mmCIF file of C-alpha atoms and ligand atoms in Angstrom:
data_model
loop_
_atom_site.group_PDB
_atom_site.id
_atom_site.type_symbol
_atom_site.label_atom_id
_atom_site.label_comp_id
_atom_site.label_asym_id
_atom_site.label_seq_id
_atom_site.Cartn_x
_atom_site.Cartn_y
_atom_site.Cartn_z
ATOM 1 C CA UNK A 1 -26.445 -4.260 -13.560
ATOM 2 C CA UNK A 2 -24.877 -1.064 -12.172
ATOM 3 C CA UNK A 3 -21.460 -0.162 -13.458
ATOM 4 C CA UNK A 4 -18.448 -1.520 -11.551
ATOM 5 C CA UNK A 5 -16.202 1.440 -10.919
ATOM 6 C CA UNK A 6 -12.508 1.688 -11.537
ATOM 7 C CA UNK A 7 -10.046 4.516 -11.214
ATOM 8 C CA UNK A 8 -6.328 5.157 -11.547
ATOM 9 C CA UNK A 9 -4.533 5.217 -8.226
ATOM 10 C CA UNK A 10 -0.988 6.286 -7.405
ATOM 11 C CA UNK A 11 0.666 5.615 -4.064
ATOM 12 C CA UNK A 12 4.114 7.125 -3.762
ATOM 13 C CA UNK A 13 6.540 8.066 -1.049
ATOM 14 C CA UNK A 14 10.270 8.688 -0.693
ATOM 15 C CA UNK A 15 11.879 5.743 1.114
ATOM 16 C CA UNK A 16 14.879 6.911 3.130
ATOM 17 C CA UNK A 17 17.368 4.336 4.325
ATOM 18 C CA UNK A 18 20.809 4.341 5.871
ATOM 19 C CA UNK A 19 23.343 2.094 4.205
ATOM 20 C CA UNK A 20 25.697 0.542 6.719
ATOM 21 C CA UNK A 21 29.395 0.005 5.924
ATOM 22 C CA UNK A 22 29.099 -2.484 3.039
ATOM 23 C CA UNK A 23 26.313 -0.873 1.020
ATOM 24 C CA UNK A 24 27.887 2.517 1.668
ATOM 25 C CA UNK A 25 31.172 1.354 0.121
ATOM 26 C CA UNK A 26 29.374 -0.324 -2.797
ATOM 27 C CA UNK A 27 27.335 2.754 -3.753
ATOM 28 C CA UNK A 28 30.180 5.204 -3.101
ATOM 29 C CA UNK A 29 32.314 2.972 -5.320
ATOM 30 C CA UNK A 30 29.807 3.251 -8.163
ATOM 31 C CA UNK A 31 30.025 7.026 -7.859
ATOM 32 C CA UNK A 32 33.800 6.663 -8.376
ATOM 33 C CA UNK A 33 33.391 4.073 -11.185
ATOM 34 C CA UNK A 34 34.579 1.234 -8.969
ATOM 35 C CA UNK A 35 32.528 -1.950 -8.512
ATOM 36 C CA UNK A 36 33.090 -3.586 -5.138
ATOM 37 C CA UNK A 37 32.141 -7.009 -3.930
ATOM 38 C CA UNK A 38 32.620 -8.646 -0.590
ATOM 39 C CA UNK A 39 34.706 -11.762 0.054
ATOM 40 C CA UNK A 40 33.260 -14.563 2.151
ATOM 41 C CA UNK A 41 35.190 -16.786 4.551
ATOM 42 C CA UNK A 42 35.518 -19.503 1.907
ATOM 43 C CA UNK A 43 36.861 -17.058 -0.678
ATOM 44 C CA UNK A 44 33.806 -16.431 -2.839
ATOM 45 C CA UNK A 45 33.175 -12.852 -4.007
ATOM 46 C CA UNK A 46 29.580 -11.619 -3.795
ATOM 47 C CA UNK A 47 28.410 -8.779 -6.059
ATOM 48 C CA UNK A 48 26.254 -6.982 -5.128
ATOM 49 C CA UNK A 49 27.799 -7.244 -1.688
ATOM 50 C CA UNK A 50 25.907 -8.253 1.439
ATOM 51 C CA UNK A 51 26.794 -7.774 5.087
ATOM 52 C CA UNK A 52 26.345 -11.356 6.220
ATOM 53 C CA UNK A 53 27.399 -14.589 4.542
ATOM 54 C CA UNK A 54 24.205 -16.120 3.118
ATOM 55 C CA UNK A 55 25.474 -19.631 3.977
ATOM 56 C CA UNK A 56 27.146 -19.221 7.376
ATOM 57 C CA UNK A 57 25.478 -15.954 8.534
ATOM 58 C CA UNK A 58 28.974 -14.770 9.454
ATOM 59 C CA UNK A 59 29.541 -11.006 9.293
ATOM 60 C CA UNK A 60 31.613 -10.125 6.223
ATOM 61 C CA UNK A 61 33.418 -6.847 5.667
ATOM 62 C CA UNK A 62 36.284 -7.795 3.307
ATOM 63 C CA UNK A 63 35.629 -5.534 0.329
ATOM 64 C CA UNK A 64 37.291 -6.329 -2.957
ATOM 65 C CA UNK A 65 37.117 -4.726 -6.372
ATOM 66 C CA UNK A 66 35.792 -6.600 -9.408
ATOM 67 C CA UNK A 67 36.014 -5.693 -13.101
ATOM 68 C CA UNK A 68 33.429 -3.576 -14.947
ATOM 69 C CA UNK A 69 33.150 -6.362 -17.533
ATOM 70 C CA UNK A 70 31.327 -9.633 -17.158
ATOM 71 C CA UNK A 71 29.173 -12.420 -18.548
ATOM 72 C CA UNK A 72 25.386 -12.631 -18.846
ATOM 73 C CA UNK A 73 24.165 -15.646 -16.876
ATOM 74 C CA UNK A 74 20.466 -15.242 -17.734
ATOM 75 C CA UNK A 75 18.170 -12.610 -19.184
ATOM 76 C CA UNK A 76 14.620 -11.606 -20.135
ATOM 77 C CA UNK A 77 13.533 -9.144 -22.793
ATOM 78 C CA UNK A 78 11.509 -6.120 -21.707
ATOM 79 C CA UNK A 79 9.328 -5.104 -24.671
ATOM 80 C CA UNK A 80 7.738 -2.047 -23.109
ATOM 81 C CA UNK A 81 9.807 -0.194 -20.533
ATOM 82 C CA UNK A 82 7.839 1.585 -17.863
ATOM 83 C CA UNK A 83 8.364 4.902 -16.152
ATOM 84 C CA UNK A 84 11.473 4.949 -13.971
ATOM 85 C CA UNK A 85 13.156 1.923 -15.557
ATOM 86 C CA UNK A 86 16.820 2.221 -16.571
ATOM 87 C CA UNK A 87 16.185 2.717 -20.314
ATOM 88 C CA UNK A 88 13.207 4.120 -22.174
ATOM 89 C CA UNK A 89 13.698 1.891 -25.224
ATOM 90 C CA UNK A 90 13.129 -1.911 -25.116
ATOM 91 C CA UNK A 91 16.023 -3.629 -23.334
ATOM 92 C CA UNK A 92 17.018 -6.873 -21.635
ATOM 93 C CA UNK A 93 16.960 -7.462 -17.906
ATOM 94 C CA UNK A 94 20.183 -9.365 -17.287
ATOM 95 C CA UNK A 95 22.026 -11.081 -14.500
ATOM 96 C CA UNK A 96 25.700 -10.267 -15.032
ATOM 97 C CA UNK A 97 28.545 -12.080 -13.285
ATOM 98 C CA UNK A 98 31.283 -9.478 -13.301
ATOM 99 C CA UNK A 99 34.849 -10.704 -13.866
ATOM 100 C CA UNK A 100 36.204 -11.547 -10.430
ATOM 101 C CA UNK A 101 32.764 -12.186 -8.893
ATOM 102 C CA UNK A 102 31.031 -15.470 -8.086
ATOM 103 C CA UNK A 103 27.480 -14.114 -8.069
ATOM 104 C CA UNK A 104 25.511 -12.062 -10.558
ATOM 105 C CA UNK A 105 24.140 -8.534 -10.426
ATOM 106 C CA UNK A 106 20.717 -7.627 -11.844
ATOM 107 C CA UNK A 107 20.700 -4.723 -14.273
ATOM 108 C CA UNK A 108 19.600 -3.605 -17.745
ATOM 109 C CA UNK A 109 21.390 -4.400 -21.000
ATOM 110 C CA UNK A 110 21.089 -1.971 -23.895
ATOM 111 C CA UNK A 111 20.769 -4.212 -26.957
ATOM 112 C CA UNK A 112 19.038 -3.724 -30.321
ATOM 113 C CA UNK A 113 16.692 -6.691 -29.896
ATOM 114 C CA UNK A 114 16.154 -10.026 -28.141
ATOM 115 C CA UNK A 115 17.918 -11.893 -30.965
ATOM 116 C CA UNK A 116 21.168 -10.087 -30.065
ATOM 117 C CA UNK A 117 21.133 -11.262 -26.435
ATOM 118 C CA UNK A 118 22.268 -14.667 -25.216
ATOM 119 C CA UNK A 119 23.413 -16.332 -22.055
ATOM 120 C CA UNK A 120 27.199 -16.267 -21.977
ATOM 121 C CA UNK A 121 27.518 -13.015 -23.924
ATOM 122 C CA UNK A 122 30.140 -10.545 -22.767
ATOM 123 C CA UNK A 123 29.073 -7.146 -21.508
ATOM 124 C CA UNK A 124 30.514 -4.127 -19.748
ATOM 125 C CA UNK A 125 29.256 -1.343 -17.516
ATOM 126 C CA UNK A 126 28.107 1.870 -19.171
ATOM 127 C CA UNK A 127 28.554 4.518 -16.486
ATOM 128 C CA UNK A 128 26.022 7.296 -16.018
ATOM 129 C CA UNK A 129 27.372 10.743 -16.884
ATOM 130 C CA UNK A 130 26.308 12.101 -13.491
ATOM 131 C CA UNK A 131 26.833 9.785 -10.554
ATOM 132 C CA UNK A 132 25.557 10.280 -7.018
ATOM 133 C CA UNK A 133 26.182 6.974 -5.235
ATOM 134 C CA UNK A 134 23.239 4.874 -6.434
ATOM 135 C CA UNK A 135 22.706 1.697 -8.452
ATOM 136 C CA UNK A 136 21.649 3.995 -11.308
ATOM 137 C CA UNK A 137 25.287 5.192 -11.491
ATOM 138 C CA UNK A 138 25.533 2.138 -13.715
ATOM 139 C CA UNK A 139 23.358 3.506 -16.539
ATOM 140 C CA UNK A 140 23.129 -0.013 -17.991
ATOM 141 C CA UNK A 141 25.322 -2.730 -19.457
ATOM 142 C CA UNK A 142 26.298 -2.851 -23.125
ATOM 143 C CA UNK A 143 27.674 -5.639 -25.350
ATOM 144 C CA UNK A 144 31.468 -5.932 -25.142
ATOM 145 C CA UNK A 145 33.797 -7.838 -27.456
ATOM 146 C CA UNK A 146 37.118 -6.605 -26.071
ATOM 147 C CA UNK A 147 39.671 -8.471 -24.001
ATOM 148 C CA UNK A 148 38.890 -9.501 -20.422
ATOM 149 C CA UNK A 149 39.866 -6.778 -17.985
ATOM 150 C CA UNK A 150 41.496 -7.227 -14.598
ATOM 151 C CA UNK A 151 39.879 -5.743 -11.509
ATOM 152 C CA UNK A 152 41.630 -2.877 -9.758
ATOM 153 C CA UNK A 153 42.657 -3.205 -6.117
ATOM 154 C CA UNK A 154 40.380 -0.722 -4.410
ATOM 155 C CA UNK A 155 39.650 -1.642 -0.796
ATOM 156 C CA UNK A 156 36.534 0.460 -0.331
ATOM 157 C CA UNK A 157 38.005 3.453 1.511
ATOM 158 C CA UNK A 158 36.548 6.642 0.028
ATOM 159 C CA UNK A 159 36.459 10.347 0.789
ATOM 160 C CA UNK A 160 32.935 11.548 1.599
ATOM 161 C CA UNK A 161 31.208 8.173 1.505
ATOM 162 C CA UNK A 162 27.495 7.977 0.756
ATOM 163 C CA UNK A 163 25.785 7.006 4.017
ATOM 164 C CA UNK A 164 22.125 7.050 3.024
ATOM 165 C CA UNK A 165 19.865 7.033 0.014
ATOM 166 C CA UNK A 166 16.363 8.191 -0.768
ATOM 167 C CA UNK A 167 14.643 5.688 -3.025
ATOM 168 C CA UNK A 168 11.358 6.923 -4.458
ATOM 169 C CA UNK A 169 8.726 4.188 -4.169
ATOM 170 C CA UNK A 170 5.724 4.412 -6.474
ATOM 171 C CA UNK A 171 2.772 2.120 -7.136
ATOM 172 C CA UNK A 172 0.798 3.193 -10.173
ATOM 173 C CA UNK A 173 -2.238 1.026 -10.783
ATOM 174 C CA UNK A 174 -5.925 0.795 -11.620
ATOM 175 C CA UNK A 175 -8.148 0.090 -8.659
ATOM 176 C CA UNK A 176 -11.596 -1.455 -8.910
ATOM 177 C CA UNK A 177 -13.610 -1.543 -5.701
ATOM 178 C CA UNK A 178 -15.776 -4.376 -7.068
ATOM 179 C CA UNK A 179 -19.546 -4.677 -7.308
ATOM 180 C CA UNK A 180 -20.497 -4.129 -3.661
ATOM 181 C CA UNK A 181 -18.423 -1.011 -3.079
ATOM 182 C CA UNK A 182 -19.360 0.380 -6.508
ATOM 183 C CA UNK A 183 -23.008 0.211 -5.398
ATOM 184 C CA UNK A 184 -22.049 1.797 -2.075
ATOM 185 C CA UNK A 185 -20.285 4.678 -3.824
ATOM 186 C CA UNK A 186 -23.131 5.100 -6.328
ATOM 187 C CA UNK A 187 -25.625 5.373 -3.447
ATOM 188 C CA UNK A 188 -23.421 7.959 -1.697
ATOM 189 C CA UNK A 189 -23.791 10.196 -4.737
ATOM 190 C CA UNK A 190 -27.476 10.377 -3.759
ATOM 191 C CA UNK A 191 -26.459 10.944 -0.112
ATOM 192 C CA UNK A 192 -27.691 7.488 0.856
ATOM 193 C CA UNK A 193 -25.600 4.884 2.699
ATOM 194 C CA UNK A 194 -26.202 1.339 1.518
ATOM 195 C CA UNK A 195 -24.683 -1.755 3.115
ATOM 196 C CA UNK A 196 -25.174 -5.448 2.478
ATOM 197 C CA UNK A 197 -26.618 -8.087 4.784
ATOM 198 C CA UNK A 198 -25.012 -11.489 5.278
ATOM 199 C CA UNK A 199 -27.564 -14.206 4.448
ATOM 200 C CA UNK A 200 -26.111 -16.396 7.195
ATOM 201 C CA UNK A 201 -25.377 -14.272 10.291
ATOM 202 C CA UNK A 202 -27.665 -11.361 9.223
ATOM 203 C CA UNK A 203 -24.998 -8.744 9.929
ATOM 204 C CA UNK A 204 -25.149 -5.598 7.797
ATOM 205 C CA UNK A 205 -21.753 -4.544 6.506
ATOM 206 C CA UNK A 206 -21.077 -0.878 5.791
ATOM 207 C CA UNK A 207 -19.167 -0.306 3.602
ATOM 208 C CA UNK A 208 -19.918 -3.689 2.018
ATOM 209 C CA UNK A 209 -17.063 -5.816 0.696
ATOM 210 C CA UNK A 210 -19.256 -8.292 -1.173
ATOM 211 C CA UNK A 211 -18.762 -11.115 1.315
ATOM 212 C CA UNK A 212 -19.096 -11.774 5.043
ATOM 213 C CA UNK A 213 -15.603 -12.202 6.516
ATOM 214 C CA UNK A 214 -16.999 -14.300 9.388
ATOM 215 C CA UNK A 215 -19.215 -16.708 7.431
ATOM 216 C CA UNK A 216 -17.285 -16.665 4.166
ATOM 217 C CA UNK A 217 -20.397 -16.285 2.047
ATOM 218 C CA UNK A 218 -21.297 -13.705 -0.591
ATOM 219 C CA UNK A 219 -23.569 -10.839 0.420
ATOM 220 C CA UNK A 220 -26.028 -9.270 -1.987
ATOM 221 C CA UNK A 221 -29.111 -8.048 -0.098
ATOM 222 C CA UNK A 222 -28.817 -4.272 0.021
ATOM 223 C CA UNK A 223 -29.857 -2.464 3.175
ATOM 224 C CA UNK A 224 -30.032 1.296 3.550
ATOM 225 C CA UNK A 225 -28.634 2.432 6.891
ATOM 226 C CA UNK A 226 -28.344 5.729 8.780
ATOM 227 C CA UNK A 227 -28.169 8.564 8.135
ATOM 228 C CA UNK A 228 -27.899 8.954 11.916
ATOM 229 C CA UNK A 229 -25.498 6.935 13.986
ATOM 230 C CA UNK A 230 -23.678 6.489 17.278
ATOM 231 C CA UNK A 231 -20.063 7.273 18.104
ATOM 232 C CA UNK A 232 -18.575 3.976 19.299
ATOM 233 C CA UNK A 233 -15.051 5.222 19.891
ATOM 234 C CA UNK A 234 -12.940 8.234 18.914
ATOM 235 C CA UNK A 235 -9.573 9.911 19.135
ATOM 236 C CA UNK A 236 -8.310 13.487 19.053
ATOM 237 C CA UNK A 237 -5.907 14.079 16.192
ATOM 238 C CA UNK A 238 -3.033 16.447 17.002
ATOM 239 C CA UNK A 239 -0.766 15.781 14.026
ATOM 240 C CA UNK A 240 -1.469 17.641 10.844
ATOM 241 C CA UNK A 241 -1.422 15.454 7.731
ATOM 242 C CA UNK A 242 0.018 16.716 4.482
ATOM 243 C CA UNK A 243 -2.537 17.729 1.841
ATOM 244 C CA UNK A 244 -5.297 17.840 4.432
ATOM 245 C CA UNK A 245 -6.641 21.296 5.201
ATOM 246 C CA UNK A 246 -8.295 20.453 8.526
ATOM 247 C CA UNK A 247 -6.892 22.366 11.471
ATOM 248 C CA UNK A 248 -5.661 20.292 14.390
ATOM 249 C CA UNK A 249 -6.772 19.275 16.910
ATOM 250 C CA UNK A 250 -9.882 17.592 15.560
ATOM 251 C CA UNK A 251 -11.872 14.503 16.486
ATOM 252 C CA UNK A 252 -11.975 11.378 14.384
ATOM 253 C CA UNK A 253 -14.328 8.615 15.396
ATOM 254 C CA UNK A 254 -15.914 5.319 14.617
ATOM 255 C CA UNK A 255 -19.580 5.775 13.888
ATOM 256 C CA UNK A 256 -22.087 2.933 13.792
ATOM 257 C CA UNK A 257 -24.861 4.116 11.489
ATOM 258 C CA UNK A 258 -28.339 3.027 12.576
ATOM 259 C CA UNK A 259 -28.965 -0.415 11.125
ATOM 260 C CA UNK A 260 -25.295 -1.204 10.469
ATOM 261 C CA UNK A 261 -23.306 -3.920 12.245
ATOM 262 C CA UNK A 262 -19.945 -2.340 11.484
ATOM 263 C CA UNK A 263 -18.726 1.135 12.373
ATOM 264 C CA UNK A 264 -17.299 3.376 9.684
ATOM 265 C CA UNK A 265 -15.043 6.292 10.434
ATOM 266 C CA UNK A 266 -15.497 10.000 10.073
ATOM 267 C CA UNK A 267 -14.655 13.374 11.535
ATOM 268 C CA UNK A 268 -16.833 14.665 14.347
ATOM 269 C CA UNK A 269 -17.408 18.397 14.667
ATOM 270 C CA UNK A 270 -19.992 20.900 15.846
ATOM 271 C CA UNK A 271 -19.177 20.104 19.483
ATOM 272 C CA UNK A 272 -16.153 20.981 21.655
ATOM 273 C CA UNK A 273 -13.524 18.255 21.348
ATOM 274 C CA UNK A 274 -13.603 17.483 25.056
ATOM 275 C CA UNK A 275 -17.347 16.855 24.948
ATOM 276 C CA UNK A 276 -17.198 14.124 22.301
ATOM 277 C CA UNK A 277 -17.996 10.787 23.948
ATOM 278 C CA UNK A 278 -18.861 7.178 23.276
ATOM 279 C CA UNK A 279 -22.583 6.859 22.690
ATOM 280 C CA UNK A 280 -22.907 10.383 21.236
ATOM 281 C CA UNK A 281 -25.642 10.482 18.580
ATOM 282 C CA UNK A 282 -24.529 12.106 15.318
ATOM 283 C CA UNK A 283 -25.681 12.831 11.783
ATOM 284 C CA UNK A 284 -23.755 13.497 8.579
ATOM 285 C CA UNK A 285 -23.098 17.012 7.270
ATOM 286 C CA UNK A 286 -22.675 17.241 3.516
ATOM 287 C CA UNK A 287 -21.006 20.013 1.607
ATOM 288 C CA UNK A 288 -22.063 20.942 -1.900
ATOM 289 C CA UNK A 289 -20.704 18.535 -4.519
ATOM 290 C CA UNK A 290 -19.013 16.230 -1.972
ATOM 291 C CA UNK A 291 -18.875 12.482 -2.549
ATOM 292 C CA UNK A 292 -19.086 11.606 1.146
ATOM 293 C CA UNK A 293 -20.052 13.439 4.338
ATOM 294 C CA UNK A 294 -17.660 16.211 5.346
ATOM 295 C CA UNK A 295 -18.163 15.377 9.007
ATOM 296 C CA UNK A 296 -20.744 14.237 11.572
ATOM 297 C CA UNK A 297 -22.370 16.530 14.120
ATOM 298 C CA UNK A 298 -24.453 15.896 17.252
ATOM 299 C CA UNK A 299 -28.177 15.370 16.671
ATOM 300 C CA UNK A 300 -29.135 16.525 20.177
ATOM 301 C CA UNK A 301 -30.724 13.152 20.986
ATOM 302 C CA UNK A 302 -29.921 11.468 24.310
ATOM 303 C CA UNK A 303 -26.776 9.308 24.207
ATOM 304 C CA UNK A 304 -27.210 5.720 23.028
ATOM 305 C CA UNK A 305 -27.198 2.957 25.618
ATOM 306 C CA UNK A 306 -23.856 1.184 25.810
ATOM 307 C CA UNK A 307 -25.634 -2.150 25.247
ATOM 308 C CA UNK A 308 -26.811 -0.961 21.806
ATOM 309 C CA UNK A 309 -23.279 -0.562 20.446
ATOM 310 C CA UNK A 310 -20.994 -2.645 22.680
ATOM 311 C CA UNK A 311 -20.742 -5.356 19.992
ATOM 312 C CA UNK A 312 -19.529 -2.775 17.456
ATOM 313 C CA UNK A 313 -16.411 -1.601 19.269
HETATM 314 ZN ZN1 LIG B 1 -22.072 -13.663 8.099
#
C-alpha cells in the first residue's frame, strides 16, 4: 500500500470591510472605552449592535450606552488556546449580558480554571492597553464582585470614527489528498501521469479523486496517460499574481492528456501567445527537481481534430 500523503497547509488573507454607521459607532466606542448597543422599536437593547431588527427587519440606528459590567449567561472552557485567540493561557469562552443590554456578547473570560466559572457570575470588561477600534479593544472579561455600575449616556457621536477594519483571516490545517491523489503525486515524481478509470462509465480521471462524480462509484484501476496532450481551451493571463515569478502576459490552458477523459490545466509556452489555439498538440517540459511540469510546449504534430476533444471542453 503506497503511503497516503499529508502536508500542513495555510491559507491566509487580510479581509477588509467597511463598517456602516452602527458597527462604526460600536468599534469606535470600544476605542474610547464605551460599549454601545442599539435600541429596537420595542425597547430591547442589542449588544453587539446590529443594523436591522432581527424580528421586524426594521432599520435601527438608536445607539445607547451599556455598562462595562455584566453577567455570564453561558460558557465553555478552552483548555488549549490557539494562535490569535484573545488569551494565550486557558480561558473560558463566555456569553456576557452587559448591564443595560438584553442580549449577550461573545468574548473571553480570564479565569484560573473551569471550576471558577459559572453561569450567572458577574464579570467586567478588561480594556486593552492600546485600542484601535476593534473587538480586541476588549482584551477579555474578568471576574467582578463590585457593585453594579450604571451605563453612561453616550449617543455614539465620536471624533474620527473608525470606518473600516482589516480582519486577518487564516486557516491553518493539515491536508491529505487521499489515496488516489497520493498515487498521482507519487507517479509525478517519476514524471509519469497516472489517472484512474471508472469501472462503470470507463472514463479516465486525471487527476483522480478516488471516485467517479458521475456514477458515484469508487475508482481504483490505474491508467497511465500522456505525456502528450491537446489544448482544449485557453486564456491569456494579463494580471500578475503575487508570489508568482512568471511575466505577463502568458497563456494558461486546459490540456487533455492522451488517454484522459478530463483536462488538467497548465501553462503553455514555446509559441507566440497569439498562435496558441484549441486543438494544439503539446508536451510537458520539466525543470530539474520540479514536482510537476513547468509548462507545456508544442510538439509540432498536426492539430487534433475537434471531434477528438469536443467532449472534454
Ligand atoms: Zn463513471
